[in-house]
């Protein structure tokens, strides 16, 4: 069975700005590598992290699925993050701080699965974006 035939059991987050961690990640036992361009990267190193991410993904991570966590919708960095993903053949994009279905709009049409990280669900959030947490009572 190949990694693409089952749900990832282990996900390893690696800061995009840490070249040594990106290099080491190739040899670690994780089903999916998530290269972080968001909170793990200092604001003054975002461009450097995007370049390092592109270089690492282009070099490849054999036997691993690869995703990139971009900056949240509404941030100044998100458009540059999305532009940096072009042509990489990623397995997924991780979008943090999703508060509403519209937060997914910048990623629509990219043809890449999105892992929406709903960190603070609002009581009024549409059920379409939230999975059921508890079984419904009859």
PDB file of C-alpha atoms in Angstrom:
ATOM      1  CA  UNK A   1       0.000   0.000   0.000  1.00  0.00           C
ATOM      2  CA  UNK A   2       1.416   3.395  -0.974  1.00  0.00           C
ATOM      3  CA  UNK A   3       1.048   6.554   1.165  1.00  0.00           C
ATOM      4  CA  UNK A   4      -1.524   8.013  -1.206  1.00  0.00           C
ATOM      5  CA  UNK A   5      -3.848   5.050  -0.598  1.00  0.00           C
ATOM      6  CA  UNK A   6      -4.565   5.794   3.083  1.00  0.00           C
ATOM      7  CA  UNK A   7      -5.222   8.775   5.307  1.00  0.00           C
ATOM      8  CA  UNK A   8      -2.025  10.168   6.791  1.00  0.00           C
ATOM      9  CA  UNK A   9      -1.411   8.847  10.290  1.00  0.00           C
ATOM     10  CA  UNK A  10       1.314  11.310  11.217  1.00  0.00           C
ATOM     11  CA  UNK A  11       1.753  14.920  10.169  1.00  0.00           C
ATOM     12  CA  UNK A  12       5.019  16.760  10.708  1.00  0.00           C
ATOM     13  CA  UNK A  13       4.987  20.566  10.715  1.00  0.00           C
ATOM     14  CA  UNK A  14       8.276  22.166   9.663  1.00  0.00           C
ATOM     15  CA  UNK A  15       8.992  25.916   9.609  1.00  0.00           C
ATOM     16  CA  UNK A  16       9.612  27.053   6.045  1.00  0.00           C
ATOM     17  CA  UNK A  17      12.331  29.389   7.299  1.00  0.00           C
ATOM     18  CA  UNK A  18      14.409  26.585   8.855  1.00  0.00           C
ATOM     19  CA  UNK A  19      16.606  25.079   6.119  1.00  0.00           C
ATOM     20  CA  UNK A  20      18.080  22.448   8.449  1.00  0.00           C
ATOM     21  CA  UNK A  21      14.627  21.250   9.544  1.00  0.00           C
ATOM     22  CA  UNK A  22      13.440  21.043   5.925  1.00  0.00           C
ATOM     23  CA  UNK A  23      16.497  18.966   5.027  1.00  0.00           C
ATOM     24  CA  UNK A  24      16.087  16.676   8.035  1.00  0.00           C
ATOM     25  CA  UNK A  25      12.336  16.204   7.418  1.00  0.00           C
ATOM     26  CA  UNK A  26      13.001  14.044   4.363  1.00  0.00           C
ATOM     27  CA  UNK A  27      14.426  11.310   6.574  1.00  0.00           C
ATOM     28  CA  UNK A  28      11.856  11.406   9.371  1.00  0.00           C
ATOM     29  CA  UNK A  29       9.015   8.913   9.669  1.00  0.00           C
ATOM     30  CA  UNK A  30       5.903  10.953   8.909  1.00  0.00           C
ATOM     31  CA  UNK A  31       3.186  10.307   6.364  1.00  0.00           C
ATOM     32  CA  UNK A  32       2.669  13.982   5.568  1.00  0.00           C
ATOM     33  CA  UNK A  33       5.035  16.892   5.788  1.00  0.00           C
ATOM     34  CA  UNK A  34       3.423  20.303   6.308  1.00  0.00           C
ATOM     35  CA  UNK A  35       5.746  23.160   5.491  1.00  0.00           C
ATOM     36  CA  UNK A  36       4.650  26.112   7.605  1.00  0.00           C
ATOM     37  CA  UNK A  37       4.673  29.616   6.150  1.00  0.00           C
ATOM     38  CA  UNK A  38       2.426  30.996   8.895  1.00  0.00           C
ATOM     39  CA  UNK A  39       3.036  31.248  12.667  1.00  0.00           C
ATOM     40  CA  UNK A  40       6.329  29.343  12.694  1.00  0.00           C
ATOM     41  CA  UNK A  41       7.935  31.963  10.444  1.00  0.00           C
ATOM     42  CA  UNK A  42       8.920  35.416  11.761  1.00  0.00           C
ATOM     43  CA  UNK A  43       7.352  38.277   9.803  1.00  0.00           C
ATOM     44  CA  UNK A  44      10.677  39.471   8.419  1.00  0.00           C
ATOM     45  CA  UNK A  45      11.502  36.001   7.024  1.00  0.00           C
ATOM     46  CA  UNK A  46       8.283  35.227   5.091  1.00  0.00           C
ATOM     47  CA  UNK A  47       9.813  35.765   1.617  1.00  0.00           C
ATOM     48  CA  UNK A  48      12.829  33.644   2.551  1.00  0.00           C
ATOM     49  CA  UNK A  49      10.510  30.878   3.815  1.00  0.00           C
ATOM     50  CA  UNK A  50       8.533  30.863   0.544  1.00  0.00           C
ATOM     51  CA  UNK A  51      11.729  30.478  -1.467  1.00  0.00           C
ATOM     52  CA  UNK A  52      13.012  27.707   0.805  1.00  0.00           C
ATOM     53  CA  UNK A  53       9.647  25.920   0.611  1.00  0.00           C
ATOM     54  CA  UNK A  54       9.677  26.030  -3.204  1.00  0.00           C
ATOM     55  CA  UNK A  55      13.224  24.706  -3.305  1.00  0.00           C
ATOM     56  CA  UNK A  56      12.492  21.892  -0.847  1.00  0.00           C
ATOM     57  CA  UNK A  57       9.263  20.793  -2.549  1.00  0.00           C
ATOM     58  CA  UNK A  58      10.948  20.874  -5.959  1.00  0.00           C
ATOM     59  CA  UNK A  59      13.770  18.693  -4.598  1.00  0.00           C
ATOM     60  CA  UNK A  60      11.119  16.285  -3.305  1.00  0.00           C
ATOM     61  CA  UNK A  61      10.268  14.267  -0.239  1.00  0.00           C
ATOM     62  CA  UNK A  62      10.059  10.640  -1.456  1.00  0.00           C
ATOM     63  CA  UNK A  63       7.389   8.569   0.243  1.00  0.00           C
ATOM     64  CA  UNK A  64       5.710  11.567   1.876  1.00  0.00           C
ATOM     65  CA  UNK A  65       2.714  13.643   1.025  1.00  0.00           C
ATOM     66  CA  UNK A  66       3.485  17.332   1.160  1.00  0.00           C
ATOM     67  CA  UNK A  67       1.239  20.217   2.193  1.00  0.00           C
ATOM     68  CA  UNK A  68       1.933  23.882   2.865  1.00  0.00           C
ATOM     69  CA  UNK A  69       0.308  25.923   5.619  1.00  0.00           C
ATOM     70  CA  UNK A  70      -0.217  29.409   4.263  1.00  0.00           C
ATOM     71  CA  UNK A  71      -1.126  32.608   6.076  1.00  0.00           C
ATOM     72  CA  UNK A  72      -4.784  33.177   6.916  1.00  0.00           C
ATOM     73  CA  UNK A  73      -7.315  34.875   4.673  1.00  0.00           C
ATOM     74  CA  UNK A  74      -7.239  38.625   5.161  1.00  0.00           C
ATOM     75  CA  UNK A  75      -3.536  38.793   5.991  1.00  0.00           C
ATOM     76  CA  UNK A  76      -1.060  40.772   3.927  1.00  0.00           C
ATOM     77  CA  UNK A  77       1.024  37.633   3.304  1.00  0.00           C
ATOM     78  CA  UNK A  78      -1.623  35.287   1.887  1.00  0.00           C
ATOM     79  CA  UNK A  79      -1.525  36.395  -1.770  1.00  0.00           C
ATOM     80  CA  UNK A  80       2.262  35.950  -1.913  1.00  0.00           C
ATOM     81  CA  UNK A  81       1.940  32.526  -0.256  1.00  0.00           C
ATOM     82  CA  UNK A  82      -0.624  31.394  -2.840  1.00  0.00           C
ATOM     83  CA  UNK A  83       1.531  32.697  -5.703  1.00  0.00           C
ATOM     84  CA  UNK A  84       4.498  30.709  -4.348  1.00  0.00           C
ATOM     85  CA  UNK A  85       2.514  27.450  -4.560  1.00  0.00           C
ATOM     86  CA  UNK A  86       2.109  27.568  -8.339  1.00  0.00           C
ATOM     87  CA  UNK A  87       3.270  24.489 -10.218  1.00  0.00           C
ATOM     88  CA  UNK A  88       4.463  22.539  -7.181  1.00  0.00           C
ATOM     89  CA  UNK A  89       2.096  19.553  -7.282  1.00  0.00           C
ATOM     90  CA  UNK A  90       1.245  19.701  -3.589  1.00  0.00           C
ATOM     91  CA  UNK A  91      -1.003  17.151  -1.918  1.00  0.00           C
ATOM     92  CA  UNK A  92      -2.839  19.803   0.121  1.00  0.00           C
ATOM     93  CA  UNK A  93      -2.916  23.381   1.349  1.00  0.00           C
ATOM     94  CA  UNK A  94      -3.491  24.010   5.050  1.00  0.00           C
ATOM     95  CA  UNK A  95      -5.526  27.154   5.700  1.00  0.00           C
ATOM     96  CA  UNK A  96      -5.469  28.354   9.331  1.00  0.00           C
ATOM     97  CA  UNK A  97      -7.966  30.468  11.239  1.00  0.00           C
ATOM     98  CA  UNK A  98     -11.001  29.651   9.101  1.00  0.00           C
ATOM     99  CA  UNK A  99     -14.008  31.450  10.552  1.00  0.00           C
ATOM    100  CA  UNK A 100     -16.429  31.405   7.622  1.00  0.00           C
ATOM    101  CA  UNK A 101     -16.912  29.631   4.281  1.00  0.00           C
ATOM    102  CA  UNK A 102     -15.717  32.788   2.494  1.00  0.00           C
ATOM    103  CA  UNK A 103     -12.257  32.306   4.009  1.00  0.00           C
ATOM    104  CA  UNK A 104     -11.795  29.474   1.496  1.00  0.00           C
ATOM    105  CA  UNK A 105     -12.504  31.711  -1.515  1.00  0.00           C
ATOM    106  CA  UNK A 106      -8.869  32.625  -2.323  1.00  0.00           C
ATOM    107  CA  UNK A 107      -8.085  28.899  -2.738  1.00  0.00           C
ATOM    108  CA  UNK A 108     -11.052  27.953  -4.911  1.00  0.00           C
ATOM    109  CA  UNK A 109     -10.056  26.895  -8.390  1.00  0.00           C
ATOM    110  CA  UNK A 110      -6.487  25.907  -7.508  1.00  0.00           C
ATOM    111  CA  UNK A 111      -7.317  22.209  -7.825  1.00  0.00           C
ATOM    112  CA  UNK A 112      -5.532  21.335  -4.576  1.00  0.00           C
ATOM    113  CA  UNK A 113      -7.313  19.850  -1.541  1.00  0.00           C
ATOM    114  CA  UNK A 114      -7.628  22.281   1.381  1.00  0.00           C
ATOM    115  CA  UNK A 115      -7.351  21.339   5.034  1.00  0.00           C
ATOM    116  CA  UNK A 116      -9.382  24.095   6.720  1.00  0.00           C
ATOM    117  CA  UNK A 117      -8.250  24.648  10.292  1.00  0.00           C
ATOM    118  CA  UNK A 118     -11.294  25.894  12.200  1.00  0.00           C
ATOM    119  CA  UNK A 119      -9.675  27.182  15.368  1.00  0.00           C
ATOM    120  CA  UNK A 120     -12.526  29.137  16.954  1.00  0.00           C
ATOM    121  CA  UNK A 121     -15.905  28.050  15.594  1.00  0.00           C
ATOM    122  CA  UNK A 122     -18.583  30.684  16.063  1.00  0.00           C
ATOM    123  CA  UNK A 123     -22.043  29.577  17.194  1.00  0.00           C
ATOM    124  CA  UNK A 124     -23.455  31.007  13.977  1.00  0.00           C
ATOM    125  CA  UNK A 125     -21.026  29.153  11.687  1.00  0.00           C
ATOM    126  CA  UNK A 126     -22.970  27.314   8.988  1.00  0.00           C
ATOM    127  CA  UNK A 127     -23.269  23.575   9.519  1.00  0.00           C
ATOM    128  CA  UNK A 128     -21.955  23.099   5.987  1.00  0.00           C
ATOM    129  CA  UNK A 129     -18.451  24.005   7.156  1.00  0.00           C
ATOM    130  CA  UNK A 130     -18.567  22.252  10.548  1.00  0.00           C
ATOM    131  CA  UNK A 131     -18.638  18.468  10.812  1.00  0.00           C
ATOM    132  CA  UNK A 132     -20.998  17.008  13.383  1.00  0.00           C
ATOM    133  CA  UNK A 133     -19.214  16.695  16.692  1.00  0.00           C
ATOM    134  CA  UNK A 134     -21.792  14.758  18.621  1.00  0.00           C
ATOM    135  CA  UNK A 135     -24.417  12.352  17.312  1.00  0.00           C
ATOM    136  CA  UNK A 136     -27.797  13.990  16.891  1.00  0.00           C
ATOM    137  CA  UNK A 137     -30.431  13.047  19.433  1.00  0.00           C
ATOM    138  CA  UNK A 138     -33.667  11.623  18.167  1.00  0.00           C
TER     139      UNK A 138
END
